[in-house]
Amino acid sequence: MTYHIIDLESDSEDNTVIVRRPLGTALIIPPQQSDFAINGRRHWIICLFTSHGYGRNAASPEMILNATWSALLDMQIGLHQINQFAGPGQQIQGLHACRFNSGLFGVVWSRTRRLIDLLGIRMVVYTIGGTASRHRRLANGGVRSSRCRGQRTGRS
């Protein structure tokens, strides 16, 4: 299956790109019963497909961001459907992520974060500083080092 994605920055009349699925989609993996039995927690895993390759083989930042937009929309639809039919206490409560796209894909984090903010997605985003500890970026620009803390992104 293929999708036509519009290159929003192109002035060309033929400004579409054809991509292979699952690019631009989200895979939502439910918690495994065995994990719940061991530690009593239910964690969902979400995979956003934003490039077929990485490093030198990664798509262009613009193509990755286009696929990210589509994947985030797909994720929102999937989360809404899951939460709509989930029983009491079974809804997905929060999202936690690394700075996806910014590592081996080489996309500047602020560009991905802008998409998250535009869609109104709230998530805790973890960064790793020069040491093994995680840092929380504060609204005033400061950084607080703490364990398992992250930057809350988005508005809703």
PDB file of C-alpha atoms in Angstrom:
ATOM      1  CA  MET A   1       0.000   0.000   0.000  1.00  0.00           C
ATOM      2  CA  THR A   2       1.239   3.511  -0.732  1.00  0.00           C
ATOM      3  CA  TYR A   3       0.293   7.000   0.377  1.00  0.00           C
ATOM      4  CA  HIS A   4       0.623  10.280  -1.452  1.00  0.00           C
ATOM      5  CA  ILE A   5       2.232  12.912   0.763  1.00  0.00           C
ATOM      6  CA  ILE A   6       2.275  16.557  -0.222  1.00  0.00           C
ATOM      7  CA  ASP A   7       5.561  18.454  -0.042  1.00  0.00           C
ATOM      8  CA  LEU A   8       4.322  21.671   1.563  1.00  0.00           C
ATOM      9  CA  GLU A   9       7.541  23.580   0.838  1.00  0.00           C
ATOM     10  CA  SER A  10       7.614  22.851  -2.893  1.00  0.00           C
ATOM     11  CA  ASP A  11       6.405  25.333  -5.503  1.00  0.00           C
ATOM     12  CA  SER A  12       6.265  22.599  -8.125  1.00  0.00           C
ATOM     13  CA  GLU A  13       2.905  21.570  -9.543  1.00  0.00           C
ATOM     14  CA  ASP A  14       3.927  17.940  -9.045  1.00  0.00           C
ATOM     15  CA  ASN A  15       4.591  18.262  -5.323  1.00  0.00           C
ATOM     16  CA  THR A  16       3.616  14.818  -4.093  1.00  0.00           C
ATOM     17  CA  VAL A  17       5.837  12.000  -2.981  1.00  0.00           C
ATOM     18  CA  ILE A  18       4.784   8.353  -2.898  1.00  0.00           C
ATOM     19  CA  VAL A  19       5.826   6.441   0.226  1.00  0.00           C
ATOM     20  CA  ARG A  20       5.479   2.816   1.264  1.00  0.00           C
ATOM     21  CA  ARG A  21       3.400   1.833   4.245  1.00  0.00           C
ATOM     22  CA  PRO A  22       3.941   1.779   7.254  1.00  0.00           C
ATOM     23  CA  LEU A  23       5.717   5.117   6.849  1.00  0.00           C
ATOM     24  CA  GLY A  24       3.557   7.803   8.440  1.00  0.00           C
ATOM     25  CA  THR A  25       1.669   5.371  10.664  1.00  0.00           C
ATOM     26  CA  ALA A  26       1.684   4.451  14.351  1.00  0.00           C
ATOM     27  CA  LEU A  27       1.707   0.937  15.749  1.00  0.00           C
ATOM     28  CA  ILE A  28       0.159   0.729  19.224  1.00  0.00           C
ATOM     29  CA  ILE A  29       1.193  -2.435  21.074  1.00  0.00           C
ATOM     30  CA  PRO A  30      -0.989  -3.363  24.061  1.00  0.00           C
ATOM     31  CA  PRO A  31       0.425  -4.382  27.430  1.00  0.00           C
ATOM     32  CA  GLN A  32       1.318  -8.027  27.745  1.00  0.00           C
ATOM     33  CA  GLN A  33      -0.460 -10.060  30.414  1.00  0.00           C
ATOM     34  CA  SER A  34       2.849 -11.580  31.542  1.00  0.00           C
ATOM     35  CA  ASP A  35       4.291  -8.101  32.226  1.00  0.00           C
ATOM     36  CA  PHE A  36       1.254  -7.176  34.310  1.00  0.00           C
ATOM     37  CA  ALA A  37       1.547 -10.432  36.266  1.00  0.00           C
ATOM     38  CA  ILE A  38       5.214  -9.737  37.080  1.00  0.00           C
ATOM     39  CA  ASN A  39       5.181  -6.051  38.033  1.00  0.00           C
ATOM     40  CA  GLY A  40       1.488  -5.098  38.207  1.00  0.00           C
ATOM     41  CA  ARG A  41       1.834  -2.379  35.564  1.00  0.00           C
ATOM     42  CA  ARG A  42       0.328  -2.013  32.142  1.00  0.00           C
ATOM     43  CA  HIS A  43       2.568  -0.231  29.642  1.00  0.00           C
ATOM     44  CA  TRP A  44       1.575   0.406  26.054  1.00  0.00           C
ATOM     45  CA  ILE A  45       4.308   0.791  23.444  1.00  0.00           C
ATOM     46  CA  ILE A  46       3.808   3.132  20.488  1.00  0.00           C
ATOM     47  CA  CYS A  47       6.019   2.973  17.409  1.00  0.00           C
ATOM     48  CA  LEU A  48       5.936   5.927  15.022  1.00  0.00           C
ATOM     49  CA  PHE A  49       7.197   5.064  11.547  1.00  0.00           C
ATOM     50  CA  THR A  50       8.915   8.191  10.238  1.00  0.00           C
ATOM     51  CA  SER A  51      11.741   6.919   7.979  1.00  0.00           C
ATOM     52  CA  HIS A  52      12.662   3.658   6.281  1.00  0.00           C
ATOM     53  CA  GLY A  53      16.371   4.147   6.922  1.00  0.00           C
ATOM     54  CA  TYR A  54      18.585   5.894   9.444  1.00  0.00           C
ATOM     55  CA  GLY A  55      21.946   7.627   9.511  1.00  0.00           C
ATOM     56  CA  ARG A  56      23.106   8.201   5.928  1.00  0.00           C
ATOM     57  CA  ASN A  57      20.116   6.205   4.689  1.00  0.00           C
ATOM     58  CA  ALA A  58      17.511   8.308   6.507  1.00  0.00           C
ATOM     59  CA  ALA A  59      14.955  10.242   4.521  1.00  0.00           C
ATOM     60  CA  SER A  60      15.317  14.018   4.312  1.00  0.00           C
ATOM     61  CA  PRO A  61      14.288  15.984   7.428  1.00  0.00           C
ATOM     62  CA  GLU A  62      11.283  17.337   5.518  1.00  0.00           C
ATOM     63  CA  MET A  63      10.126  13.841   4.559  1.00  0.00           C
ATOM     64  CA  ILE A  64      10.665  12.597   8.131  1.00  0.00           C
ATOM     65  CA  LEU A  65       8.640  15.505   9.521  1.00  0.00           C
ATOM     66  CA  ASN A  66       5.880  14.894   6.972  1.00  0.00           C
ATOM     67  CA  ALA A  67       5.762  11.228   8.001  1.00  0.00           C
ATOM     68  CA  THR A  68       5.891  12.247  11.680  1.00  0.00           C
ATOM     69  CA  TRP A  69       2.848  14.495  11.258  1.00  0.00           C
ATOM     70  CA  SER A  70       0.916  11.631   9.680  1.00  0.00           C
ATOM     71  CA  ALA A  71       2.120   9.124  12.298  1.00  0.00           C
ATOM     72  CA  LEU A  72       1.163  11.442  15.179  1.00  0.00           C
ATOM     73  CA  LEU A  73      -2.315  11.871  13.686  1.00  0.00           C
ATOM     74  CA  ASP A  74      -2.606   8.090  13.305  1.00  0.00           C
ATOM     75  CA  MET A  75      -1.473   7.707  16.936  1.00  0.00           C
ATOM     76  CA  GLN A  76      -4.113  10.185  18.143  1.00  0.00           C
ATOM     77  CA  ILE A  77      -6.857   8.288  16.301  1.00  0.00           C
ATOM     78  CA  GLY A  78      -5.652   4.964  17.711  1.00  0.00           C
ATOM     79  CA  LEU A  79      -5.419   6.293  21.276  1.00  0.00           C
ATOM     80  CA  HIS A  80      -8.896   7.811  21.004  1.00  0.00           C
ATOM     81  CA  GLN A  81     -10.326   4.495  19.806  1.00  0.00           C
ATOM     82  CA  ILE A  82      -8.604   2.552  22.583  1.00  0.00           C
ATOM     83  CA  ASN A  83      -9.711   4.977  25.296  1.00  0.00           C
ATOM     84  CA  GLN A  84     -13.253   5.105  23.929  1.00  0.00           C
ATOM     85  CA  PHE A  85     -13.720   1.371  24.469  1.00  0.00           C
ATOM     86  CA  ALA A  86     -11.476   0.887  27.514  1.00  0.00           C
ATOM     87  CA  GLY A  87     -13.034  -0.081  30.791  1.00  0.00           C
ATOM     88  CA  PRO A  88     -12.674   1.911  34.011  1.00  0.00           C
ATOM     89  CA  GLY A  89      -9.009   2.369  34.912  1.00  0.00           C
ATOM     90  CA  GLN A  90      -7.897   0.857  31.603  1.00  0.00           C
ATOM     91  CA  GLN A  91      -7.487   4.066  29.594  1.00  0.00           C
ATOM     92  CA  ILE A  92      -4.066   5.195  28.455  1.00  0.00           C
ATOM     93  CA  GLN A  93      -3.175   7.944  30.927  1.00  0.00           C
ATOM     94  CA  GLY A  94       0.044   9.548  29.694  1.00  0.00           C
ATOM     95  CA  LEU A  95       2.678   9.485  26.997  1.00  0.00           C
ATOM     96  CA  HIS A  96       6.426   9.292  27.582  1.00  0.00           C
ATOM     97  CA  ALA A  97       9.036   9.518  24.826  1.00  0.00           C
ATOM     98  CA  CYS A  98      12.614  10.230  23.951  1.00  0.00           C
ATOM     99  CA  ARG A  99      13.441  13.032  21.511  1.00  0.00           C
ATOM    100  CA  PHE A 100      12.445  10.888  18.567  1.00  0.00           C
ATOM    101  CA  ASN A 101      13.717  11.839  15.096  1.00  0.00           C
ATOM    102  CA  SER A 102      16.668  13.749  16.578  1.00  0.00           C
ATOM    103  CA  GLY A 103      19.128  10.866  16.971  1.00  0.00           C
ATOM    104  CA  LEU A 104      19.990   8.730  13.964  1.00  0.00           C
ATOM    105  CA  PHE A 105      17.509  10.618  11.770  1.00  0.00           C
ATOM    106  CA  GLY A 106      19.274  13.939  12.442  1.00  0.00           C
ATOM    107  CA  VAL A 107      16.137  16.101  12.640  1.00  0.00           C
ATOM    108  CA  VAL A 108      16.454  19.099  14.942  1.00  0.00           C
ATOM    109  CA  TRP A 109      14.242  18.371  17.976  1.00  0.00           C
ATOM    110  CA  SER A 110      12.491  21.751  17.904  1.00  0.00           C
ATOM    111  CA  ARG A 111      11.016  20.874  14.501  1.00  0.00           C
ATOM    112  CA  THR A 112       9.488  17.615  15.802  1.00  0.00           C
ATOM    113  CA  ARG A 113       8.363  19.316  19.003  1.00  0.00           C
ATOM    114  CA  ARG A 114       6.551  21.961  16.941  1.00  0.00           C
ATOM    115  CA  LEU A 115       4.430  19.213  15.342  1.00  0.00           C
ATOM    116  CA  ILE A 116       3.606  17.749  18.753  1.00  0.00           C
ATOM    117  CA  ASP A 117       2.603  21.201  20.003  1.00  0.00           C
ATOM    118  CA  LEU A 118       0.510  21.970  16.899  1.00  0.00           C
ATOM    119  CA  LEU A 119      -1.448  18.762  17.439  1.00  0.00           C
ATOM    120  CA  GLY A 120      -1.927  19.567  21.134  1.00  0.00           C
ATOM    121  CA  ILE A 121      -0.328  16.307  22.249  1.00  0.00           C
ATOM    122  CA  ARG A 122       0.908  16.211  25.837  1.00  0.00           C
ATOM    123  CA  MET A 123       3.844  13.943  26.588  1.00  0.00           C
ATOM    124  CA  VAL A 124       6.822  13.765  28.886  1.00  0.00           C
ATOM    125  CA  VAL A 125       9.999  13.902  26.792  1.00  0.00           C
ATOM    126  CA  TYR A 126      13.228  12.576  28.248  1.00  0.00           C
ATOM    127  CA  THR A 127      16.683  13.824  27.374  1.00  0.00           C
ATOM    128  CA  ILE A 128      20.035  12.438  28.370  1.00  0.00           C
ATOM    129  CA  GLY A 129      22.687  14.969  29.240  1.00  0.00           C
ATOM    130  CA  GLY A 130      26.444  14.528  29.240  1.00  0.00           C
ATOM    131  CA  THR A 131      26.071  12.123  32.156  1.00  0.00           C
ATOM    132  CA  ALA A 132      23.884   9.102  32.636  1.00  0.00           C
ATOM    133  CA  SER A 133      21.227  11.130  34.477  1.00  0.00           C
ATOM    134  CA  ARG A 134      18.101  12.499  32.862  1.00  0.00           C
ATOM    135  CA  HIS A 135      17.352  16.210  32.899  1.00  0.00           C
ATOM    136  CA  ARG A 136      14.120  18.130  33.084  1.00  0.00           C
ATOM    137  CA  ARG A 137      14.035  21.337  31.118  1.00  0.00           C
ATOM    138  CA  LEU A 138      12.085  23.949  33.012  1.00  0.00           C
ATOM    139  CA  ALA A 139       9.827  26.563  31.448  1.00  0.00           C
ATOM    140  CA  ASN A 140      12.285  29.336  32.401  1.00  0.00           C
ATOM    141  CA  GLY A 141      15.094  27.633  30.495  1.00  0.00           C
ATOM    142  CA  GLY A 142      16.797  26.107  33.533  1.00  0.00           C
ATOM    143  CA  VAL A 143      17.623  22.433  33.850  1.00  0.00           C
ATOM    144  CA  ARG A 144      16.884  20.260  36.868  1.00  0.00           C
ATOM    145  CA  SER A 145      18.659  16.937  37.095  1.00  0.00           C
ATOM    146  CA  SER A 146      16.461  14.160  38.396  1.00  0.00           C
ATOM    147  CA  ARG A 147      15.735  10.511  37.983  1.00  0.00           C
ATOM    148  CA  CYS A 148      12.888   9.575  35.623  1.00  0.00           C
ATOM    149  CA  ARG A 149      11.737  13.147  35.065  1.00  0.00           C
ATOM    150  CA  GLY A 150      11.134  14.703  31.704  1.00  0.00           C
ATOM    151  CA  GLN A 151       9.930  17.732  29.861  1.00  0.00           C
ATOM    152  CA  ARG A 152       6.167  17.945  29.462  1.00  0.00           C
ATOM    153  CA  THR A 153       5.379  18.966  25.916  1.00  0.00           C
ATOM    154  CA  GLY A 154       2.118  20.074  24.364  1.00  0.00           C
ATOM    155  CA  ARG A 155      -0.941  21.907  25.563  1.00  0.00           C
ATOM    156  CA  SER A 156      -3.754  19.461  26.254  1.00  0.00           C
TER     157      SER A 156
END
